[in-house]
């Protein structure tokens, strides 16, 4: 099997061997280490993993909120990994982000209308006071915000409404691609469902493409077309959502899935409890980073740093034991 992905449709985003390292007093932190994937237009890639695995950093590097250490980020065929100035300014119109905490991502000194209008004015989406006001009201209606909230401030809104303001602000740029960084994790469960349904509706109507970053596999199963699992800066498995839940291969993926509760009284899954030492992401050795916690580790794992390899159509895994078994 090869370790490249083949798609009939041209992808809107191709990430190739992306790396983001940070210098620390103790050494080099490998936050994102040789990550590659593609996303087709109008699809959603869910990125899951424990806190600190590098999933949010990956999203920020793709949007150039952080500069990559190396690698390619091809958006509509153009490498945006190292562009600057006017080119970067133009690219930001096409690629937007919805943040995890809607309160901290909104300017508390501005009203709802001012927050939504700011990118419209900056990028001259429409011109003139009346046209801008009309566009703001259209966006508020699109995301389910009542017109009476036009002059309210973020602190006067609940979490769900604040996140709708964040979504409207992202949509104001008329983007093609949006990184959703844990957009519902700070919300109540009932509000989570409303926001997820809104994002799905917007995707259908506008043809949006998403990266959906989360630690909640039950959420990403509902929302994503494909799922990528990250561990300590690397992708360890990637597959269509249904395939990943039906046939998880990597031991880490199986452990994550075993933690999902079953919504039936008296029923539970057989939990896979991970033990052992968590490898340090600072100057990591050239070997499998999950080996010390893996229940399936054997002789094939010694001194091995497995690459993400296609073991069945569309199903990729980085595990020497899994590849050997297949």
Short mmCIF file of C-alpha atoms in Angstrom, two decimals:
data_model
loop_
_atom_site.label_atom_id
_atom_site.label_comp_id
_atom_site.label_asym_id
_atom_site.label_seq_id
_atom_site.Cartn_x
_atom_site.Cartn_y
_atom_site.Cartn_z
CA UNK A 1 0.00 0.00 0.00
CA UNK A 2 1.15 3.56 -0.62
CA UNK A 3 1.07 6.42 1.85
CA UNK A 4 -0.63 9.02 -0.33
CA UNK A 5 -4.33 9.82 -0.67
CA UNK A 6 -6.07 9.64 -4.03
CA UNK A 7 -9.31 11.52 -4.58
CA UNK A 8 -11.44 11.83 -7.68
CA UNK A 9 -12.24 15.47 -6.91
CA UNK A 10 -9.55 18.13 -6.61
CA UNK A 11 -9.10 18.98 -2.94
CA UNK A 12 -9.65 22.52 -1.67
CA UNK A 13 -6.89 22.02 0.92
CA UNK A 14 -3.75 19.89 0.84
CA UNK A 15 -1.45 19.82 3.85
CA UNK A 16 1.91 18.19 3.14
CA UNK A 17 4.50 17.30 5.79
CA UNK A 18 3.45 20.22 7.99
CA UNK A 19 5.66 20.92 11.01
CA UNK A 20 5.47 23.49 13.78
CA UNK A 21 8.23 23.50 16.39
CA UNK A 22 8.68 25.82 19.35
CA UNK A 23 11.98 26.57 21.06
CA UNK A 24 11.83 26.08 24.84
CA UNK A 25 14.38 26.19 27.65
CA UNK A 26 14.34 22.37 27.71
CA UNK A 27 14.64 21.81 23.97
CA UNK A 28 12.50 21.89 20.83
CA UNK A 29 8.78 21.22 21.29
CA UNK A 30 7.39 19.25 18.34
CA UNK A 31 3.81 20.57 18.47
CA UNK A 32 2.96 19.48 14.90
CA UNK A 33 5.29 16.92 13.35
CA UNK A 34 5.00 15.84 9.70
CA UNK A 35 1.21 16.06 9.33
CA UNK A 36 -0.33 15.45 5.88
CA UNK A 37 -3.97 15.29 4.74
CA UNK A 38 -6.41 16.59 2.12
CA UNK A 39 -9.98 17.91 2.27
CA UNK A 40 -12.43 18.05 -0.62
CA UNK A 41 -14.60 21.13 -1.13
CA UNK A 42 -17.82 21.03 0.88
CA UNK A 43 -16.57 18.30 3.23
CA UNK A 44 -15.65 18.23 6.92
CA UNK A 45 -12.49 16.76 8.39
CA UNK A 46 -12.77 16.11 12.11
CA UNK A 47 -9.49 16.29 14.04
CA UNK A 48 -9.57 14.58 17.44
CA UNK A 49 -7.17 13.80 20.24
CA UNK A 50 -6.29 14.58 23.84
CA UNK A 51 -5.49 18.09 25.03
CA UNK A 52 -1.97 19.01 23.96
CA UNK A 53 -1.86 16.68 20.95
CA UNK A 54 -1.40 19.58 18.52
CA UNK A 55 -4.82 19.71 16.88
CA UNK A 56 -5.51 23.41 17.62
CA UNK A 57 -1.94 24.35 16.65
CA UNK A 58 -2.47 22.55 13.32
CA UNK A 59 -5.56 24.67 12.64
CA UNK A 60 -3.78 27.90 13.54
CA UNK A 61 -0.79 27.08 11.33
CA UNK A 62 -3.05 26.28 8.37
CA UNK A 63 -4.70 29.71 8.75
CA UNK A 64 -1.26 31.33 9.21
CA UNK A 65 -2.08 32.60 12.68
CA UNK A 66 1.19 30.81 13.40
CA UNK A 67 3.97 30.46 10.84
CA UNK A 68 4.89 26.86 9.96
CA UNK A 69 8.38 25.54 10.63
CA UNK A 70 8.24 23.64 7.33
CA UNK A 71 5.80 21.95 4.98
CA UNK A 72 3.22 22.96 2.37
CA UNK A 73 -0.32 24.31 2.77
CA UNK A 74 -1.99 24.23 -0.63
CA UNK A 75 -5.27 26.14 -0.72
CA UNK A 76 -7.00 25.81 -4.10
CA UNK A 77 -3.64 24.67 -5.45
CA UNK A 78 -1.65 27.67 -4.16
CA UNK A 79 0.95 27.24 -1.42
CA UNK A 80 0.05 29.73 1.33
CA UNK A 81 2.58 28.43 3.86
CA UNK A 82 5.01 31.31 3.45
CA UNK A 83 3.08 34.15 1.79
CA UNK A 84 3.19 37.62 3.35
CA UNK A 85 1.77 41.11 3.05
CA UNK A 86 -1.01 41.71 0.54
CA UNK A 87 -1.15 38.03 -0.47
CA UNK A 88 -1.69 36.93 3.14
CA UNK A 89 -4.28 39.67 3.65
CA UNK A 90 -6.21 38.42 0.61
CA UNK A 91 -5.95 34.78 1.74
CA UNK A 92 -7.51 35.58 5.12
CA UNK A 93 -10.75 36.49 3.35
CA UNK A 94 -11.07 32.92 2.08
CA UNK A 95 -10.00 31.07 5.25
CA UNK A 96 -11.63 31.88 8.59
CA UNK A 97 -11.83 30.51 12.14
CA UNK A 98 -14.51 29.96 14.78
CA UNK A 99 -12.90 29.95 18.22
CA UNK A 100 -13.53 27.74 21.23
CA UNK A 101 -14.40 30.47 23.74
CA UNK A 102 -16.88 32.89 22.16
CA UNK A 103 -16.54 35.37 25.04
CA UNK A 104 -12.77 35.85 24.88
CA UNK A 105 -12.78 35.97 21.06
CA UNK A 106 -15.24 38.91 20.92
CA UNK A 107 -14.27 42.52 21.68
CA UNK A 108 -16.22 43.40 24.86
CA UNK A 109 -16.16 47.11 23.95
CA UNK A 110 -18.07 46.61 20.70
CA UNK A 111 -21.71 45.81 20.02
CA UNK A 112 -22.89 42.79 18.07
CA UNK A 113 -23.35 44.90 14.94
CA UNK A 114 -19.90 46.49 15.25
CA UNK A 115 -18.22 43.09 15.71
CA UNK A 116 -19.89 41.67 12.59
CA UNK A 117 -19.37 44.87 10.57
CA UNK A 118 -15.63 45.13 11.29
CA UNK A 119 -14.41 42.58 8.68
CA UNK A 120 -17.00 43.83 6.18
CA UNK A 121 -15.50 47.33 6.43
CA UNK A 122 -11.90 46.17 6.50
CA UNK A 123 -12.23 44.04 3.36
CA UNK A 124 -14.76 46.34 1.68
CA UNK A 125 -17.22 43.48 1.16
CA UNK A 126 -19.89 46.16 0.73
CA UNK A 127 -19.57 49.95 0.98
CA UNK A 128 -21.73 52.61 2.53
CA UNK A 129 -23.40 52.76 5.94
CA UNK A 130 -26.79 51.49 4.77
CA UNK A 131 -25.33 48.61 2.77
CA UNK A 132 -23.16 47.54 5.71
CA UNK A 133 -26.11 47.70 8.11
CA UNK A 134 -28.20 45.62 5.71
CA UNK A 135 -25.42 43.03 5.38
CA UNK A 136 -25.02 42.81 9.16
CA UNK A 137 -28.76 42.21 9.59
CA UNK A 138 -28.68 39.54 6.88
CA UNK A 139 -25.84 37.74 8.66
CA UNK A 140 -27.62 37.97 12.01
CA UNK A 141 -30.70 36.40 10.46
CA UNK A 142 -28.57 33.70 8.81
CA UNK A 143 -27.11 32.56 12.15
CA UNK A 144 -30.34 32.93 14.12
CA UNK A 145 -29.72 36.19 15.99
CA UNK A 146 -32.76 38.41 16.56
CA UNK A 147 -32.62 41.96 15.22
CA UNK A 148 -33.23 43.30 18.76
CA UNK A 149 -29.67 42.15 19.63
CA UNK A 150 -28.14 44.56 17.09
CA UNK A 151 -26.83 47.00 19.71
CA UNK A 152 -26.15 44.58 22.58
CA UNK A 153 -22.70 43.77 23.96
CA UNK A 154 -21.14 40.28 24.32
CA UNK A 155 -21.53 40.23 28.12
CA UNK A 156 -25.29 40.66 27.69
CA UNK A 157 -25.57 37.43 25.68
CA UNK A 158 -25.50 33.76 26.67
CA UNK A 159 -22.81 31.40 25.33
CA UNK A 160 -24.89 30.14 22.42
CA UNK A 161 -25.69 33.62 21.14
CA UNK A 162 -22.08 34.72 21.54
CA UNK A 163 -20.97 31.77 19.43
CA UNK A 164 -23.54 32.74 16.79
CA UNK A 165 -21.94 36.20 16.71
CA UNK A 166 -18.55 34.53 16.15
CA UNK A 167 -20.00 32.46 13.30
CA UNK A 168 -21.59 35.56 11.73
CA UNK A 169 -18.26 37.38 11.93
CA UNK A 170 -16.53 34.49 10.14
CA UNK A 171 -19.23 34.38 7.47
CA UNK A 172 -18.95 38.15 6.91
CA UNK A 173 -15.78 37.50 4.91
CA UNK A 174 -17.64 35.13 2.56
CA UNK A 175 -15.00 32.41 3.11
CA UNK A 176 -14.69 29.03 1.41
CA UNK A 177 -12.98 27.30 4.32
CA UNK A 178 -13.45 27.54 8.11
CA UNK A 179 -11.48 26.01 10.97
CA UNK A 180 -13.88 25.29 13.85
CA UNK A 181 -11.69 25.03 16.97
CA UNK A 182 -13.79 23.23 19.59
CA UNK A 183 -16.72 25.56 18.81
CA UNK A 184 -19.21 23.82 21.11
CA UNK A 185 -17.06 22.54 24.00
CA UNK A 186 -17.84 25.58 26.19
CA UNK A 187 -21.61 25.31 25.63
CA UNK A 188 -24.43 23.40 27.31
CA UNK A 189 -25.41 20.16 25.59
CA UNK A 190 -28.72 21.49 24.25
CA UNK A 191 -26.99 24.59 22.86
CA UNK A 192 -24.26 22.39 21.35
CA UNK A 193 -26.86 20.64 19.21
CA UNK A 194 -28.24 23.98 17.97
CA UNK A 195 -24.79 25.25 16.94
CA UNK A 196 -23.86 21.95 15.24
CA UNK A 197 -27.13 21.95 13.29
CA UNK A 198 -26.51 25.58 12.30
CA UNK A 199 -23.01 24.77 11.03
CA UNK A 200 -24.38 21.81 9.05
CA UNK A 201 -27.09 24.02 7.53
CA UNK A 202 -24.57 26.69 6.54
CA UNK A 203 -22.36 24.07 4.94
CA UNK A 204 -25.23 22.75 2.81
CA UNK A 205 -26.37 26.20 1.73
CA UNK A 206 -22.97 27.83 1.16
CA UNK A 207 -20.78 24.89 0.18
CA UNK A 208 -18.42 25.55 3.09
CA UNK A 209 -15.47 23.31 3.90
CA UNK A 210 -14.61 22.70 7.56
CA UNK A 211 -11.87 21.41 9.77
CA UNK A 212 -13.69 20.55 12.98
CA UNK A 213 -11.33 20.28 15.95
CA UNK A 214 -12.66 18.54 19.05
CA UNK A 215 -11.87 16.10 21.84
CA UNK A 216 -15.42 14.69 21.71
CA UNK A 217 -15.66 11.72 19.36
CA UNK A 218 -19.44 11.46 19.66
CA UNK A 219 -19.73 15.03 18.32
CA UNK A 220 -17.29 14.48 15.46
CA UNK A 221 -19.07 11.25 14.46
CA UNK A 222 -22.24 13.30 13.90
CA UNK A 223 -20.51 16.19 12.17
CA UNK A 224 -17.54 14.98 10.11
CA UNK A 225 -17.16 13.14 6.80
CA UNK A 226 -13.63 12.00 7.66
CA UNK A 227 -11.81 11.79 10.99
CA UNK A 228 -8.11 12.27 11.70
CA UNK A 229 -6.76 11.15 15.08
CA UNK A 230 -3.73 13.00 16.50
CA UNK A 231 -1.31 11.91 19.19
CA UNK A 232 1.62 14.05 20.35
CA UNK A 233 1.80 16.12 17.17
CA UNK A 234 1.32 13.32 14.65
CA UNK A 235 -1.59 11.76 12.79
CA UNK A 236 -1.97 8.14 13.88
CA UNK A 237 -5.14 7.28 11.95
CA UNK A 238 -7.39 8.82 9.31
CA UNK A 239 -10.52 7.32 7.75
CA UNK A 240 -14.11 8.08 6.76
CA UNK A 241 -16.13 8.60 9.95
CA UNK A 242 -18.28 5.48 9.55
CA UNK A 243 -15.24 3.34 8.77
CA UNK A 244 -13.28 4.65 11.76
CA UNK A 245 -16.12 3.83 14.17
CA UNK A 246 -16.75 0.45 12.53
CA UNK A 247 -13.14 -0.64 12.28
CA UNK A 248 -10.70 1.40 14.41
CA UNK A 249 -7.17 0.08 13.88
CA UNK A 250 -4.76 2.12 15.96
CA UNK A 251 -4.68 1.18 19.67
CA UNK A 252 -5.02 4.85 20.61
CA UNK A 253 -8.14 5.25 18.45
CA UNK A 254 -9.66 2.15 20.03
CA UNK A 255 -8.97 3.56 23.50
CA UNK A 256 -10.64 6.87 22.60
CA UNK A 257 -13.70 5.12 21.20
CA UNK A 258 -14.02 2.93 24.29
CA UNK A 259 -14.49 6.07 26.40
CA UNK A 260 -17.65 7.18 24.56
CA UNK A 261 -20.66 6.62 26.86
CA UNK A 262 -23.63 4.59 25.62
CA UNK A 263 -26.89 6.56 26.13
CA UNK A 264 -28.77 3.57 27.53
CA UNK A 265 -29.30 2.71 31.19
CA UNK A 266 -27.33 -0.31 32.29
CA UNK A 267 -25.13 -0.43 29.21
CA UNK A 268 -21.46 0.50 29.00
CA UNK A 269 -18.41 -0.20 26.87
CA UNK A 270 -15.36 -2.19 27.87
CA UNK A 271 -13.01 0.67 28.68
CA UNK A 272 -9.43 0.47 27.45
CA UNK A 273 -7.42 2.17 30.18
CA UNK A 274 -4.12 3.51 28.90
CA UNK A 275 -1.21 3.03 31.26
CA UNK A 276 2.49 3.71 31.05
CA UNK A 277 4.55 6.81 30.50
CA UNK A 278 3.48 9.58 28.12
CA UNK A 279 6.40 10.40 25.82
CA UNK A 280 7.71 13.96 25.89
CA UNK A 281 7.03 16.11 22.80
CA UNK A 282 10.34 17.90 23.46
CA UNK A 283 13.05 16.48 21.19
CA UNK A 284 11.20 13.13 20.85
CA UNK A 285 13.17 10.06 19.69
CA UNK A 286 12.65 8.71 16.18
CA UNK A 287 10.19 5.99 17.22
CA UNK A 288 6.49 5.40 17.79
CA UNK A 289 5.37 7.98 20.36
CA UNK A 290 2.54 5.77 21.60
CA UNK A 291 4.71 2.69 22.21
CA UNK A 292 5.09 3.16 25.98
CA UNK A 293 1.29 3.21 26.46
CA UNK A 294 0.36 0.67 23.79
CA UNK A 295 -1.22 -2.66 24.75
CA UNK A 296 -0.34 -4.16 21.34
CA UNK A 297 3.35 -3.21 21.20
CA UNK A 298 5.58 -6.03 20.04
CA UNK A 299 8.97 -6.59 18.41
CA UNK A 300 7.86 -4.86 15.21
CA UNK A 301 7.56 -1.59 17.17
CA UNK A 302 11.17 -1.47 18.37
CA UNK A 303 13.13 1.39 16.85
CA UNK A 304 10.29 2.06 14.42
CA UNK A 305 8.65 5.39 13.55
CA UNK A 306 5.71 4.24 11.40
CA UNK A 307 4.48 6.48 8.59
CA UNK A 308 0.79 7.06 7.90
CA UNK A 309 0.04 4.22 5.48
CA UNK A 310 -3.10 3.32 3.53
CA UNK A 311 -4.19 -0.16 4.61
CA UNK A 312 -7.60 -0.13 2.88
CA UNK A 313 -9.24 2.41 0.54
CA UNK A 314 -9.31 5.74 2.38
CA UNK A 315 -8.18 4.22 5.69
CA UNK A 316 -4.72 5.31 6.86
CA UNK A 317 -2.89 4.24 10.01
CA UNK A 318 0.55 4.89 11.50
CA UNK A 319 1.24 1.70 13.45
CA UNK A 320 3.79 -1.00 12.64
CA UNK A 321 1.69 -3.64 14.38
CA UNK A 322 -1.50 -2.66 12.49
CA UNK A 323 0.25 -2.52 9.12
CA UNK A 324 1.85 -5.92 9.70
CA UNK A 325 -1.53 -7.40 10.72
CA UNK A 326 -3.22 -6.06 7.59
#
